[in-house]
PDB file of C-alpha atoms in Angstrom:
ATOM      1  CA  MET O1380     -97.893 -96.572  -1.879  1.00 35.00           C
ATOM      2  CA  SER O1381     -96.459 -96.890  -5.058  1.00 42.00           C
ATOM      3  CA  GLN O1382     -95.279 -93.746  -7.046  1.00 43.00           C
ATOM      4  CA  PRO O1383     -96.156 -92.911 -10.625  1.00 49.00           C
ATOM      5  CA  THR O1384     -93.964 -93.898 -13.218  1.00 67.00           C
ATOM      6  CA  GLN O1385     -91.599 -90.542 -14.631  1.00 89.00           C
ATOM      7  CA  ILE O1386     -92.908 -89.779 -17.647  1.00 93.00           C
ATOM      8  CA  THR O1387     -90.818 -87.319 -20.600  1.00 95.00           C
ATOM      9  CA  VAL O1388     -91.948 -86.788 -23.480  1.00 96.00           C
ATOM     10  CA  ILE O1389     -88.907 -85.760 -25.997  1.00 95.00           C
ATOM     11  CA  ARG O1390     -89.318 -84.274 -29.291  1.00 96.00           C
ATOM     12  CA  ASP O1391     -86.982 -85.197 -31.765  1.00 95.00           C
ATOM     13  CA  GLY O1392     -85.642 -83.794 -34.697  1.00 88.00           C
ATOM     14  CA  LEU O1393     -86.394 -80.191 -36.265  1.00 84.00           C
ATOM     15  CA  PHE O1394     -89.589 -81.128 -38.305  1.00 86.00           C
ATOM     16  CA  THR O1395     -91.137 -83.286 -35.979  1.00 91.00           C
ATOM     17  CA  SER O1396     -94.431 -81.381 -35.471  1.00 92.00           C
ATOM     18  CA  ARG O1397     -94.106 -79.080 -31.863  1.00 94.00           C
ATOM     19  CA  LYS O1398     -98.120 -78.720 -31.661  1.00 94.00           C
ATOM     20  CA  LEU O1399     -98.109 -83.137 -32.023  1.00 95.00           C
ATOM     21  CA  THR O1400     -95.468 -83.256 -29.042  1.00 96.00           C
ATOM     22  CA  ALA O1401     -98.070 -80.682 -27.172  1.00 96.00           C
ATOM     23  CA  ASP O1402    -100.477 -82.785 -27.519  1.00 96.00           C
ATOM     24  CA  ILE O1403     -98.967 -85.836 -26.738  1.00 96.00           C
ATOM     25  CA  ASN O1404     -97.909 -84.248 -23.091  1.00 96.00           C
ATOM     26  CA  ASP O1405    -101.015 -83.335 -22.672  1.00 95.00           C
ATOM     27  CA  THR O1406    -102.627 -86.882 -23.401  1.00 95.00           C
ATOM     28  CA  VAL O1407     -99.887 -88.694 -22.182  1.00 95.00           C
ATOM     29  CA  THR O1408    -100.951 -89.269 -18.720  1.00 94.00           C
ATOM     30  CA  THR O1409    -104.488 -89.972 -19.171  1.00 94.00           C
ATOM     31  CA  ALA O1410    -103.316 -92.983 -20.930  1.00 95.00           C
ATOM     32  CA  GLN O1411    -100.813 -94.392 -18.410  1.00 93.00           C
ATOM     33  CA  ARG O1412    -104.092 -93.452 -15.511  1.00 92.00           C
ATOM     34  CA  LEU O1413    -106.505 -96.332 -18.055  1.00 94.00           C
ATOM     35  CA  VAL O1414    -103.375 -98.781 -18.377  1.00 95.00           C
ATOM     36  CA  LYS O1415    -102.993 -98.673 -15.093  1.00 92.00           C
ATOM     37  CA  GLN O1416    -106.497 -98.633 -14.065  1.00 92.00           C
ATOM     38  CA  HIS O1417    -107.025-101.183 -16.790  1.00 94.00           C
ATOM     39  CA  PHE O1418    -104.318-104.109 -15.259  1.00 92.00           C
ATOM     40  CA  GLY O1419    -104.835-102.299 -11.459  1.00 88.00           C
ATOM     41  CA  ARG O1420    -100.774-101.939 -11.231  1.00 77.00           C
ATOM     42  CA  ARG O1421     -98.604 -98.935 -12.376  1.00 66.00           C
ATOM     43  CA  PRO O1422     -95.372 -99.933 -13.243  1.00 64.00           C
ATOM     44  CA  LEU O1423     -92.256 -98.243 -11.867  1.00 65.00           C
ATOM     45  CA  THR O1424     -90.274 -98.136 -14.947  1.00 84.00           C
ATOM     46  CA  ALA O1425     -89.312 -94.483 -15.895  1.00 91.00           C
ATOM     47  CA  VAL O1426     -90.668 -94.083 -19.592  1.00 95.00           C
ATOM     48  CA  GLU O1427     -89.475 -91.806 -22.563  1.00 96.00           C
ATOM     49  CA  VAL O1428     -91.774 -91.063 -25.103  1.00 97.00           C
ATOM     50  CA  VAL O1429     -89.685 -89.599 -27.975  1.00 98.00           C
ATOM     51  CA  VAL O1430     -91.728 -87.848 -30.364  1.00 97.00           C
ATOM     52  CA  THR O1431     -90.094 -88.292 -33.828  1.00 97.00           C
ATOM     53  CA  SER O1432     -89.961 -89.226 -37.407  1.00 96.00           C
ATOM     54  CA  PRO O1433     -90.235 -92.525 -38.672  1.00 96.00           C
ATOM     55  CA  LYS O1434     -87.044 -92.627 -40.960  1.00 95.00           C
ATOM     56  CA  LYS O1435     -85.616 -92.172 -37.336  1.00 96.00           C
ATOM     57  CA  ILE O1436     -87.442 -94.988 -35.404  1.00 97.00           C
ATOM     58  CA  PRO O1437     -85.437 -98.071 -37.157  1.00 97.00           C
ATOM     59  CA  ALA O1438     -82.531 -96.477 -35.707  1.00 97.00           C
ATOM     60  CA  LEU O1439     -83.786 -95.061 -32.229  1.00 97.00           C
ATOM     61  CA  ALA O1440     -84.720 -98.219 -31.637  1.00 98.00           C
ATOM     62  CA  ALA O1441     -81.396-100.596 -32.040  1.00 98.00           C
ATOM     63  CA  MET O1442     -79.782 -98.094 -30.169  1.00 97.00           C
ATOM     64  CA  ALA O1443     -81.834 -98.382 -27.171  1.00 98.00           C
ATOM     65  CA  GLN O1444     -81.664-102.244 -27.231  1.00 98.00           C
ATOM     66  CA  GLY O1445     -78.614-102.757 -28.605  1.00 97.00           C
ATOM     67  CA  ALA O1446     -77.241-100.644 -25.982  1.00 97.00           C
ATOM     68  CA  ALA O1447     -79.945-102.303 -23.096  1.00 97.00           C
ATOM     69  CA  ALA O1448     -78.577-105.454 -24.292  1.00 97.00           C
ATOM     70  CA  GLY O1449     -74.594-104.933 -23.289  1.00 97.00           C
ATOM     71  CA  ILE O1450     -74.144-104.953 -27.117  1.00 97.00           C
ATOM     72  CA  PRO O1451     -70.932-102.972 -28.462  1.00 96.00           C
ATOM     73  CA  GLU O1452     -72.368 -99.876 -30.459  1.00 96.00           C
ATOM     74  CA  LYS O1453     -70.321-100.511 -33.453  1.00 95.00           C
ATOM     75  CA  VAL O1454     -72.284-103.682 -33.721  1.00 96.00           C
ATOM     76  CA  TYR O1455     -76.214-102.163 -32.827  1.00 95.00           C
ATOM     77  CA  ALA O1456     -75.124 -98.792 -34.968  1.00 94.00           C
ATOM     78  CA  GLU O1457     -75.706-101.161 -38.499  1.00 93.00           C
ATOM     79  CA  LYS O1458     -78.217-103.695 -37.045  1.00 93.00           C
ATOM     80  CA  LEU O1459     -81.889-103.704 -37.397  1.00 93.00           C
ATOM     81  CA  LEU O1460     -84.752-105.337 -35.181  1.00 96.00           C
ATOM     82  CA  SER O1461     -87.203-107.155 -37.357  1.00 96.00           C
ATOM     83  CA  PHE O1462     -90.187-105.459 -35.370  1.00 95.00           C
ATOM     84  CA  THR O1463     -89.322-102.067 -37.249  1.00 96.00           C
ATOM     85  CA  ALA O1464     -88.589-103.208 -40.474  1.00 95.00           C
ATOM     86  CA  LYS O1465     -91.684-100.844 -42.300  1.00 95.00           C
ATOM     87  CA  PRO O1466     -91.446 -97.803 -39.732  1.00 96.00           C
ATOM     88  CA  HIS O1467     -93.629 -96.136 -41.979  1.00 95.00           C
ATOM     89  CA  ASP O1468     -96.600 -98.378 -41.074  1.00 95.00           C
ATOM     90  CA  LEU O1469     -95.907 -98.258 -37.305  1.00 96.00           C
ATOM     91  CA  TYR O1470     -97.727 -95.462 -34.980  1.00 96.00           C
ATOM     92  CA  SER O1471     -95.627 -96.753 -32.253  1.00 97.00           C
ATOM     93  CA  VAL O1472     -93.161 -99.084 -31.132  1.00 97.00           C
ATOM     94  CA  THR O1473     -92.045 -99.903 -27.481  1.00 98.00           C
ATOM     95  CA  VAL O1474     -88.905-101.002 -26.729  1.00 98.00           C
ATOM     96  CA  ILE O1475     -86.292-101.569 -23.617  1.00 97.00           C
ATOM     97  CA  ALA O1476     -83.655 -99.220 -23.216  1.00 97.00           C
ATOM     98  CA  PRO O1477     -80.085 -98.728 -20.869  1.00 95.00           C
ATOM     99  CA  LYS O1478     -81.331 -98.041 -16.900  1.00 91.00           C
ATOM    100  CA  ASN O1479     -83.567 -99.632 -16.782  1.00 89.00           C
ATOM    101  CA  THR O1480     -86.011 -97.096 -18.791  1.00 94.00           C
ATOM    102  CA  ILE O1481     -88.569 -97.929 -21.432  1.00 96.00           C
ATOM    103  CA  ARG O1482     -88.491 -96.185 -24.504  1.00 97.00           C
ATOM    104  CA  VAL O1483     -91.591 -95.499 -26.551  1.00 98.00           C
ATOM    105  CA  LEU O1484     -90.921 -94.096 -30.550  1.00 98.00           C
ATOM    106  CA  ILE O1485     -93.652 -92.386 -31.690  1.00 97.00           C
ATOM    107  CA  ASN O1486     -94.456 -91.668 -35.951  1.00 97.00           C
ATOM    108  CA  ALA O1487     -94.967 -88.261 -35.908  1.00 96.00           C
ATOM    109  CA  LYS O1488     -95.806 -88.422 -39.010  1.00 95.00           C
ATOM    110  CA  ARG O1489     -99.167 -90.726 -39.246  1.00 94.00           C
ATOM    111  CA  LEU O1490     -99.663 -89.133 -36.159  1.00 94.00           C
ATOM    112  CA  ARG O1491     -99.624 -85.629 -37.478  1.00 90.00           C
ATOM    113  CA  ARG O1492    -101.899 -86.811 -40.133  1.00 87.00           C
ATOM    114  CA  ARG O1493    -103.951 -88.662 -37.643  1.00 90.00           C
ATOM    115  CA  PRO O1494    -104.713 -86.812 -34.940  1.00 88.00           C
ATOM    116  CA  ARG O1495    -107.381 -88.767 -33.205  1.00 89.00           C
ATOM    117  CA  GLU O1496    -105.055 -91.832 -32.864  1.00 94.00           C
ATOM    118  CA  ILE O1497    -103.225 -89.971 -30.026  1.00 96.00           C
ATOM    119  CA  GLY O1498    -105.352 -91.100 -27.775  1.00 95.00           C
ATOM    120  CA  ALA O1499    -105.427 -94.760 -28.750  1.00 96.00           C
ATOM    121  CA  THR O1500    -101.356 -95.225 -29.587  1.00 97.00           C
ATOM    122  CA  LEU O1501    -100.200 -93.942 -26.465  1.00 97.00           C
ATOM    123  CA  VAL O1502    -103.261 -96.486 -24.974  1.00 97.00           C
ATOM    124  CA  TRP O1503    -101.189 -99.107 -26.030  1.00 97.00           C
ATOM    125  CA  ALA O1504     -97.825 -97.912 -25.936  1.00 97.00           C
ATOM    126  CA  PHE O1505     -98.669 -98.249 -22.409  1.00 96.00           C
ATOM    127  CA  VAL O1506    -100.684-101.580 -22.786  1.00 96.00           C
ATOM    128  CA  GLU O1507     -96.929-102.231 -23.713  1.00 97.00           C
ATOM    129  CA  VAL O1508     -95.171-100.777 -21.045  1.00 96.00           C
ATOM    130  CA  ASP O1509     -96.784-102.765 -19.010  1.00 95.00           C
ATOM    131  CA  GLN O1510     -96.125-106.102 -20.456  1.00 95.00           C
ATOM    132  CA  LEU O1511     -92.052-105.441 -21.185  1.00 95.00           C
ATOM    133  CA  CYS O1512     -92.111-104.421 -16.751  1.00 92.00           C
ATOM    134  CA  ARG O1513     -93.912-108.211 -16.323  1.00 93.00           C
ATOM    135  CA  LYS O1514     -91.376-110.641 -15.104  1.00 92.00           C
ATOM    136  CA  GLY O1515     -89.356-112.532 -17.572  1.00 94.00           C
ATOM    137  CA  SER O1516     -89.942-110.222 -20.746  1.00 95.00           C
ATOM    138  CA  LEU O1517     -86.624-108.155 -19.866  1.00 95.00           C
ATOM    139  CA  GLU O1518     -85.027-111.826 -19.981  1.00 96.00           C
ATOM    140  CA  ARG O1519     -86.857-112.365 -23.242  1.00 97.00           C
ATOM    141  CA  ARG O1520     -86.414-109.255 -25.299  1.00 97.00           C
ATOM    142  CA  ILE O1521     -82.713-109.140 -24.858  1.00 98.00           C
ATOM    143  CA  ALA O1522     -82.097-112.404 -25.576  1.00 98.00           C
ATOM    144  CA  LEU O1523     -84.379-110.910 -28.844  1.00 97.00           C
ATOM    145  CA  THR O1524     -82.092-108.659 -29.919  1.00 98.00           C
ATOM    146  CA  ARG O1525     -79.009-109.925 -29.565  1.00 98.00           C
ATOM    147  CA  HIS O1526     -80.510-112.554 -31.428  1.00 98.00           C
ATOM    148  CA  GLU O1527     -81.071-110.789 -34.190  1.00 97.00           C
ATOM    149  CA  MET O1528     -77.972-108.683 -33.798  1.00 97.00           C
ATOM    150  CA  GLY O1529     -75.962-111.557 -34.666  1.00 96.00           C
ATOM    151  CA  THR O1530     -73.969-111.748 -30.314  1.00 96.00           C
ATOM    152  CA  HIS O1531     -75.659-114.728 -29.300  1.00 96.00           C
ATOM    153  CA  VAL O1532     -77.539-116.075 -31.954  1.00 97.00           C
ATOM    154  CA  LEU O1533     -80.090-118.829 -30.621  1.00 97.00           C
ATOM    155  CA  SER O1534     -81.597-121.872 -32.192  1.00 98.00           C
ATOM    156  CA  LYS O1535     -84.627-122.070 -33.976  1.00 97.00           C
ATOM    157  CA  GLY O1536     -86.573-123.566 -31.828  1.00 97.00           C
ATOM    158  CA  LYS O1537     -85.879-121.306 -29.044  1.00 97.00           C
ATOM    159  CA  ALA O1538     -86.265-117.875 -31.054  1.00 97.00           C
ATOM    160  CA  ARG O1539     -89.819-119.240 -33.222  1.00 97.00           C
ATOM    161  CA  SER O1540     -90.608-119.822 -29.015  1.00 97.00           C
ATOM    162  CA  LEU O1541     -89.526-116.109 -27.909  1.00 97.00           C
ATOM    163  CA  TYR O1542     -90.871-114.651 -31.823  1.00 97.00           C
ATOM    164  CA  ARG O1543     -94.053-116.694 -30.712  1.00 97.00           C
ATOM    165  CA  VAL O1544     -94.812-115.059 -26.863  1.00 97.00           C
ATOM    166  CA  GLU O1545     -94.101-111.952 -28.359  1.00 96.00           C
ATOM    167  CA  ALA O1546     -97.602-112.437 -30.810  1.00 97.00           C
ATOM    168  CA  GLU O1547     -98.818-113.056 -27.984  1.00 97.00           C
ATOM    169  CA  MET O1548     -97.996-109.820 -26.047  1.00 97.00           C
ATOM    170  CA  GLU O1549     -98.749-107.664 -29.756  1.00 96.00           C
ATOM    171  CA  ALA O1550    -102.545-109.828 -29.797  1.00 97.00           C
ATOM    172  CA  GLU O1551    -102.589-108.604 -25.940  1.00 97.00           C
ATOM    173  CA  ALA O1552    -102.223-105.311 -26.521  1.00 97.00           C
ATOM    174  CA  GLU O1553    -104.815-105.113 -29.327  1.00 97.00           C
ATOM    175  CA  LYS O1554    -107.380-106.726 -27.217  1.00 97.00           C
ATOM    176  CA  ALA O1555    -106.664-104.686 -24.617  1.00 97.00           C
ATOM    177  CA  THR O1556    -106.280-100.925 -26.450  1.00 97.00           C
ATOM    178  CA  GLY O1557    -109.448-102.329 -27.948  1.00 96.00           C
ATOM    179  CA  GLN O1558    -111.040-102.568 -23.832  1.00 96.00           C
ATOM    180  CA  ILE O1559    -109.800 -99.329 -22.890  1.00 96.00           C
ATOM    181  CA  VAL O1560    -110.651 -96.988 -26.032  1.00 95.00           C
ATOM    182  CA  GLY O1561    -114.125 -98.522 -25.945  1.00 94.00           C
ATOM    183  CA  LYS O1562    -114.794 -98.054 -22.142  1.00 92.00           C
ATOM    184  CA  VAL O1563    -113.855 -94.527 -22.128  1.00 90.00           C
ATOM    185  CA  ILE O1564    -116.230 -93.747 -25.607  1.00 88.00           C
ATOM    186  CA  ARG O1565    -118.921 -95.826 -23.850  1.00 90.00           C
ATOM    187  CA  GLN O1566    -118.476 -93.539 -20.880  1.00 85.00           C
ATOM    188  CA  ASN O1567    -117.779 -89.866 -23.103  1.00 83.00           C
ATOM    189  CA  ARG O1568    -121.480 -90.926 -24.916  1.00 86.00           C
ATOM    190  CA  GLN O1569    -123.382 -91.756 -21.172  1.00 85.00           C
ATOM    191  CA  ALA O1570    -122.176 -88.612 -19.636  1.00 78.00           C
ATOM    192  CA  GLU O1571    -123.374 -86.320 -22.758  1.00 79.00           C
ATOM    193  CA  ALA O1572    -126.421 -88.332 -22.686  1.00 82.00           C
ATOM    194  CA  ALA O1573    -126.867 -87.264 -19.359  1.00 81.00           C
ATOM    195  CA  ALA O1574    -126.272 -84.020 -20.038  1.00 79.00           C
ATOM    196  CA  ALA O1575    -128.518 -83.553 -22.972  1.00 77.00           C
ATOM    197  CA  ARG O1576    -131.126 -85.298 -20.630  1.00 78.00           C
ATOM    198  CA  GLU O1577    -130.434 -82.281 -18.254  1.00 80.00           C
ATOM    199  CA  GLU O1578    -130.350 -79.381 -20.092  1.00 78.00           C
ATOM    200  CA  ALA O1579    -133.827 -80.955 -21.700  1.00 75.00           C
ATOM    201  CA  ALA O1580    -135.660 -81.043 -17.913  1.00 75.00           C
ATOM    202  CA  THR O1581    -133.950 -77.843 -17.061  1.00 77.00           C
ATOM    203  CA  ALA O1582    -135.694 -76.483 -20.108  1.00 74.00           C
ATOM    204  CA  GLN O1583    -138.859 -78.092 -19.098  1.00 74.00           C
ATOM    205  CA  SER O1584    -138.738 -76.155 -16.091  1.00 74.00           C
ATOM    206  CA  THR O1585    -138.087 -72.667 -17.332  1.00 73.00           C
ATOM    207  CA  ALA O1586    -140.769 -72.935 -19.877  1.00 69.00           C
ATOM    208  CA  ALA O1587    -143.186 -74.097 -16.715  1.00 63.00           C
TER     209      ALA O1587
END
């Protein structure tokens, strides 16, 4: 029997909300379970969820992927990745990291303002975790990281091909998240309706 993915939730930064971090810690295993049920599998790679500020996300992403791709620290310390170009717009970003781990960087500022989005954000993140555990995904992300940091520049055709796959993965993550969250909402509404019917039936029997 496969064991559940090891999940660690880390609060990064003195001004990062403790309450938000606690809420994420309470929700993360449910999000993982929903994604596992959706795809019918559970990635075995350890996952680190880092709750941090949007200002820190670009450097943390570059450090994680740069180190995972075997790029010297002096290089990745000065480089940023294209998908973190607008960190304030991100809810989260999922990156490869050293020691066969995956790191989810959570935008604490955005989620602190939109706490109702915690569940959907974590579901999206674990869809991306599932994607990065698939065959060939790690190699593709390493190749793109080395390309953007200038250590192994790809041909224009090869780079376009890999970016196209990344765009397809993002579209899949959006669709899967909508399906998973939609299913949860429908189930909750059905449960509420059943509870209301039971309450009404109990009231009628009491009145009789």
